[in-house]
Amino acid sequence: MFVEIVFVGLPIDRDEVEEAVEAAFELDGEVTGAGSGMGRCHLDLEIVEDSDTAAALERLRAVLSDLGVAECATLNVSE
């Protein structure tokens, strides 16, 4: 599964978010890309095929919520 996490108005440094996401998906995924420009930034997250999709997205949302950035994030999910 591929998840593009798009942020608009991110109140903290993108690297901080990237580190937290990488730690949460250490065993079953990895951040494969990132970028920023035009007031937006994004992280690309690849999650291994055999993972429970719903559980992985729930974990990602929890990480974003804990960081206080869930409100400015949009998840674009591709199976």
mmCIF file with all atom_site columns, C-alpha atoms in Angstrom:
data_model
loop_
_atom_site.group_PDB
_atom_site.id
_atom_site.type_symbol
_atom_site.label_atom_id
_atom_site.label_alt_id
_atom_site.label_comp_id
_atom_site.label_asym_id
_atom_site.label_entity_id
_atom_site.label_seq_id
_atom_site.pdbx_PDB_ins_code
_atom_site.Cartn_x
_atom_site.Cartn_y
_atom_site.Cartn_z
_atom_site.occupancy
_atom_site.B_iso_or_equiv
_atom_site.pdbx_formal_charge
_atom_site.auth_seq_id
_atom_site.auth_comp_id
_atom_site.auth_asym_id
_atom_site.auth_atom_id
_atom_site.pdbx_PDB_model_num
ATOM 1  C CA . MET A 1 1  ? 0.000  0.000  0.000  1.00 0.00 ? 1  MET A CA 1
ATOM 2  C CA . PHE A 1 2  ? 1.216  3.510  -0.815 1.00 0.00 ? 2  PHE A CA 1
ATOM 3  C CA . VAL A 1 3  ? 0.134  6.534  1.227  1.00 0.00 ? 3  VAL A CA 1
ATOM 4  C CA . GLU A 1 4  ? 0.892  10.090 0.206  1.00 0.00 ? 4  GLU A CA 1
ATOM 5  C CA . ILE A 1 5  ? 0.492  12.310 3.269  1.00 0.00 ? 5  ILE A CA 1
ATOM 6  C CA . VAL A 1 6  ? -0.085 15.909 2.140  1.00 0.00 ? 6  VAL A CA 1
ATOM 7  C CA . PHE A 1 7  ? 0.195  18.752 4.652  1.00 0.00 ? 7  PHE A CA 1
ATOM 8  C CA . VAL A 1 8  ? -1.046 22.306 4.267  1.00 0.00 ? 8  VAL A CA 1
ATOM 9  C CA . GLY A 1 9  ? -0.024 24.725 7.020  1.00 0.00 ? 9  GLY A CA 1
ATOM 10 C CA . LEU A 1 10 ? 2.135  22.217 8.908  1.00 0.00 ? 10 LEU A CA 1
ATOM 11 C CA . PRO A 1 11 ? 2.854  23.809 12.333 1.00 0.00 ? 11 PRO A CA 1
ATOM 12 C CA . ILE A 1 12 ? 6.012  21.753 12.984 1.00 0.00 ? 12 ILE A CA 1
ATOM 13 C CA . ASP A 1 13 ? 9.033  20.768 10.932 1.00 0.00 ? 13 ASP A CA 1
ATOM 14 C CA . ARG A 1 14 ? 8.331  18.071 8.331  1.00 0.00 ? 14 ARG A CA 1
ATOM 15 C CA . ASP A 1 15 ? 11.411 16.149 9.494  1.00 0.00 ? 15 ASP A CA 1
ATOM 16 C CA . GLU A 1 16 ? 9.817  15.765 12.916 1.00 0.00 ? 16 GLU A CA 1
ATOM 17 C CA . VAL A 1 17 ? 6.754  14.170 11.341 1.00 0.00 ? 17 VAL A CA 1
ATOM 18 C CA . GLU A 1 18 ? 8.913  11.958 9.125  1.00 0.00 ? 18 GLU A CA 1
ATOM 19 C CA . GLU A 1 19 ? 10.868 10.637 12.128 1.00 0.00 ? 19 GLU A CA 1
ATOM 20 C CA . ALA A 1 20 ? 7.670  9.799  14.020 1.00 0.00 ? 20 ALA A CA 1
ATOM 21 C CA . VAL A 1 21 ? 6.124  8.027  11.017 1.00 0.00 ? 21 VAL A CA 1
ATOM 22 C CA . GLU A 1 22 ? 9.318  6.057  10.381 1.00 0.00 ? 22 GLU A CA 1
ATOM 23 C CA . ALA A 1 23 ? 9.427  4.967  14.030 1.00 0.00 ? 23 ALA A CA 1
ATOM 24 C CA . ALA A 1 24 ? 5.778  3.852  13.928 1.00 0.00 ? 24 ALA A CA 1
ATOM 25 C CA . PHE A 1 25 ? 6.316  1.803  10.752 1.00 0.00 ? 25 PHE A CA 1
ATOM 26 C CA . GLU A 1 26 ? 9.825  0.551  11.482 1.00 0.00 ? 26 GLU A CA 1
ATOM 27 C CA . LEU A 1 27 ? 8.919  -3.108 10.943 1.00 0.00 ? 27 LEU A CA 1
ATOM 28 C CA . ASP A 1 28 ? 6.312  -2.917 8.207  1.00 0.00 ? 28 ASP A CA 1
ATOM 29 C CA . GLY A 1 29 ? 6.885  0.189  6.138  1.00 0.00 ? 29 GLY A CA 1
ATOM 30 C CA . GLU A 1 30 ? 9.161  3.067  5.263  1.00 0.00 ? 30 GLU A CA 1
ATOM 31 C CA . VAL A 1 31 ? 9.080  6.670  4.157  1.00 0.00 ? 31 VAL A CA 1
ATOM 32 C CA . THR A 1 32 ? 10.227 6.561  0.546  1.00 0.00 ? 32 THR A CA 1
ATOM 33 C CA . GLY A 1 33 ? 10.007 10.227 -0.377 1.00 0.00 ? 33 GLY A CA 1
ATOM 34 C CA . ALA A 1 34 ? 9.261  13.738 0.771  1.00 0.00 ? 34 ALA A CA 1
ATOM 35 C CA . GLY A 1 35 ? 8.957  17.187 -0.695 1.00 0.00 ? 35 GLY A CA 1
ATOM 36 C CA . SER A 1 36 ? 7.745  20.696 -0.144 1.00 0.00 ? 36 SER A CA 1
ATOM 37 C CA . GLY A 1 37 ? 6.752  23.803 -2.045 1.00 0.00 ? 37 GLY A CA 1
ATOM 38 C CA . MET A 1 38 ? 3.947  26.269 -2.639 1.00 0.00 ? 38 MET A CA 1
ATOM 39 C CA . GLY A 1 39 ? 2.847  26.201 1.016  1.00 0.00 ? 39 GLY A CA 1
ATOM 40 C CA . ARG A 1 40 ? 2.489  22.421 1.065  1.00 0.00 ? 40 ARG A CA 1
ATOM 41 C CA . CYS A 1 41 ? 4.666  19.462 1.895  1.00 0.00 ? 41 CYS A CA 1
ATOM 42 C CA . HIS A 1 42 ? 4.262  15.712 1.686  1.00 0.00 ? 42 HIS A CA 1
ATOM 43 C CA . LEU A 1 43 ? 5.628  12.377 2.810  1.00 0.00 ? 43 LEU A CA 1
ATOM 44 C CA . ASP A 1 44 ? 5.386  9.155  0.808  1.00 0.00 ? 44 ASP A CA 1
ATOM 45 C CA . LEU A 1 45 ? 4.872  6.035  2.910  1.00 0.00 ? 45 LEU A CA 1
ATOM 46 C CA . GLU A 1 46 ? 5.156  2.504  1.529  1.00 0.00 ? 46 GLU A CA 1
ATOM 47 C CA . ILE A 1 47 ? 3.547  -0.166 3.714  1.00 0.00 ? 47 ILE A CA 1
ATOM 48 C CA . VAL A 1 48 ? 4.354  -3.835 3.080  1.00 0.00 ? 48 VAL A CA 1
ATOM 49 C CA . GLU A 1 49 ? 1.748  -5.796 1.126  1.00 0.00 ? 49 GLU A CA 1
ATOM 50 C CA . ASP A 1 50 ? 0.742  -8.246 3.859  1.00 0.00 ? 50 ASP A CA 1
ATOM 51 C CA . SER A 1 51 ? -0.132 -5.506 6.371  1.00 0.00 ? 51 SER A CA 1
ATOM 52 C CA . ASP A 1 52 ? -3.657 -4.939 7.637  1.00 0.00 ? 52 ASP A CA 1
ATOM 53 C CA . THR A 1 53 ? -4.633 -1.812 5.695  1.00 0.00 ? 53 THR A CA 1
ATOM 54 C CA . ALA A 1 54 ? -7.180 -0.549 8.217  1.00 0.00 ? 54 ALA A CA 1
ATOM 55 C CA . ALA A 1 55 ? -4.808 -1.040 11.150 1.00 0.00 ? 55 ALA A CA 1
ATOM 56 C CA . ALA A 1 56 ? -1.944 0.677  9.317  1.00 0.00 ? 56 ALA A CA 1
ATOM 57 C CA . LEU A 1 57 ? -4.079 3.722  8.497  1.00 0.00 ? 57 LEU A CA 1
ATOM 58 C CA . GLU A 1 58 ? -5.370 3.850  12.065 1.00 0.00 ? 58 GLU A CA 1
ATOM 59 C CA . ARG A 1 59 ? -1.776 3.782  13.364 1.00 0.00 ? 59 ARG A CA 1
ATOM 60 C CA . LEU A 1 60 ? -0.778 6.543  10.939 1.00 0.00 ? 60 LEU A CA 1
ATOM 61 C CA . ARG A 1 61 ? -3.717 8.709  11.989 1.00 0.00 ? 61 ARG A CA 1
ATOM 62 C CA . ALA A 1 62 ? -2.783 8.163  15.650 1.00 0.00 ? 62 ALA A CA 1
ATOM 63 C CA . VAL A 1 63 ? 0.804  9.290  15.006 1.00 0.00 ? 63 VAL A CA 1
ATOM 64 C CA . LEU A 1 64 ? -0.396 12.406 13.200 1.00 0.00 ? 64 LEU A CA 1
ATOM 65 C CA . SER A 1 65 ? -2.884 13.142 15.972 1.00 0.00 ? 65 SER A CA 1
ATOM 66 C CA . ASP A 1 66 ? -0.244 12.718 18.693 1.00 0.00 ? 66 ASP A CA 1
ATOM 67 C CA . LEU A 1 67 ? 1.931  15.254 16.859 1.00 0.00 ? 67 LEU A CA 1
ATOM 68 C CA . GLY A 1 68 ? -1.000 17.670 16.565 1.00 0.00 ? 68 GLY A CA 1
ATOM 69 C CA . VAL A 1 69 ? -0.889 17.702 12.751 1.00 0.00 ? 69 VAL A CA 1
ATOM 70 C CA . ALA A 1 70 ? -3.864 15.503 11.825 1.00 0.00 ? 70 ALA A CA 1
ATOM 71 C CA . GLU A 1 71 ? -6.046 18.520 10.997 1.00 0.00 ? 71 GLU A CA 1
ATOM 72 C CA . CYS A 1 72 ? -3.661 19.764 8.307  1.00 0.00 ? 72 CYS A CA 1
ATOM 73 C CA . ALA A 1 73 ? -3.042 16.326 6.748  1.00 0.00 ? 73 ALA A CA 1
ATOM 74 C CA . THR A 1 74 ? -4.739 14.602 3.834  1.00 0.00 ? 74 THR A CA 1
ATOM 75 C CA . LEU A 1 75 ? -4.076 10.907 3.163  1.00 0.00 ? 75 LEU A CA 1
ATOM 76 C CA . ASN A 1 76 ? -4.067 9.762  -0.463 1.00 0.00 ? 76 ASN A CA 1
ATOM 77 C CA . VAL A 1 77 ? -4.092 5.956  -0.369 1.00 0.00 ? 77 VAL A CA 1
ATOM 78 C CA . SER A 1 78 ? -3.282 3.588  -3.235 1.00 0.00 ? 78 SER A CA 1
ATOM 79 C CA . GLU A 1 79 ? -3.461 -0.161 -2.849 1.00 0.00 ? 79 GLU A CA 1
#
